Amino acid sequence: MTLYSRIAGTGSCLPPRRLSNADLVAELAAKGVETSDEWIVERTGIRARHFADAGVFSSDLGAEAARQALDAAGIAASDLDLIIVATSTPDMVFPSTACILQNKIGANGCAAFDVQAVCSGFVYALTVADAMIRTGAARNALVVGAEVFSRILDFSDRTTCVLFGDGAGAVVLQASATPGILASDLHADGRHVDILCVPGHVNGGAVMGDPLLRMDGQAVFKLAVGVLEDAARATLAKAGKTDADIDWLIPHQANIRIMQSTAKKLKLPADKLVVTVDQHGNTSAASIPLALDHLVRSGRTQAGQLAMLEGVGGGFTWGAVLLVL
Ligand code: ACO
């Protein structure tokens, strides 16, 4: 019998501190950094983001999202045999955020590790979990995207600090006799390491180099628009589907203009594009599972519909996953 993996439950978590553009503009003005609600909305579609308080880590946000996903799936943490956390803002250098989260939700004993592919992290992690389930290496997997990007932002750099937020999303992926994940397509091109990075590192107890997020926004924008269409088309082809079969497009929530351009290339009407970037900003690896959970909990989906998930980010990395809801 062919074995598939299927999403059995979703969850998400946003830290309570919400900053509208007006709130952030006022905070930045106090530091002498000039920006405006108009600029942020027009260039990115972002209207608000959530920031975690000091002492709250990716594992805390991820654990709350995980508890919701476990509840929705109707299984206990002790039923998990695999945890994968996608994050670029881990709690520590090591151990992995997945191990810390595992302890917080009481799933001790199962395999747990992190995946690092920046904003593509969730589609990478989902693809790895799917492969492990289909080979029989796991039956109940928890896949989490969790980030506290506010910790790596340079609040004197208006070209980046207005774009990002904190949050987490999670899914329980279960072995199934009927298809769930139909196909995926992952890529990376390390020639573009420098266009989006946090270049610092730890050496001898000190941070060496620059430990804050740096981005060539226009270079990222140009690459993102092209590769997202390619990844979606490759994934559809692998699954024997076409643009018209997509019920929901859930892209990485970085910039509304990139998202709308991808939807247009796939000939999808606006109501099939899932948008949370306006309320969450760019939450990196958390953005896709956050958007997925918001869609599922909105009651707008029906069992059997097809969702295309698409990630793109630092590395440069990109990829897509086509799945049955
Ligand atoms: N407020 C006001 N003005 C600003 C701000 C700001 N926050 N930021 C930049 N500007 C100014 C610039 O200084 C520039 O002024 P100038 O013309 O006088 O020099 C002007 O606005 C235009 O700047 P651009 O960088 O050309 O603006 P652009 O239209 O390219 O938008 C943006 C910038 C939003 C970053 C865009 O390039 C983008 O979205 N890039 C993609 C980001 C992305 O998708 N990242 C995904 C991956 S994220 C990850 O992997 C972690």
PDB file of N, CA and C in Angstrom, residues 33 130 211 241 244:
ATOM      1  N   VAL A  33      14.531  58.008  13.104  1.00  0.00           N
ATOM      2  CA  VAL A  33      14.397  57.239  11.850  1.00  0.00           C
ATOM      3  C   VAL A  33      13.062  57.596  11.216  1.00  0.00           C
ATOM      4  N   ASP A 130       7.440  14.906   5.175  1.00  0.00           N
ATOM      5  CA  ASP A 130       6.666  14.093   4.222  1.00  0.00           C
ATOM      6  C   ASP A 130       7.490  12.891   3.773  1.00  0.00           C
ATOM      7  N   PRO A 211      25.769  41.285  13.449  1.00  0.00           N
ATOM      8  CA  PRO A 211      24.755  40.283  13.811  1.00  0.00           C
ATOM      9  C   PRO A 211      23.325  40.698  13.471  1.00  0.00           C
ATOM     10  N   LYS A 241      -0.994  18.229 -12.158  1.00  0.00           N
ATOM     11  CA  LYS A 241      -2.076  19.229 -12.008  1.00  0.00           C
ATOM     12  C   LYS A 241      -1.748  20.484 -12.813  1.00  0.00           C
ATOM     13  N   ALA A 244      -5.283  25.735 -12.833  1.00  0.00           N
ATOM     14  CA  ALA A 244      -6.725  25.789 -12.564  1.00  0.00           C
ATOM     15  C   ALA A 244      -7.127  24.880 -11.394  1.00  0.00           C
TER      16      ALA A 244
END
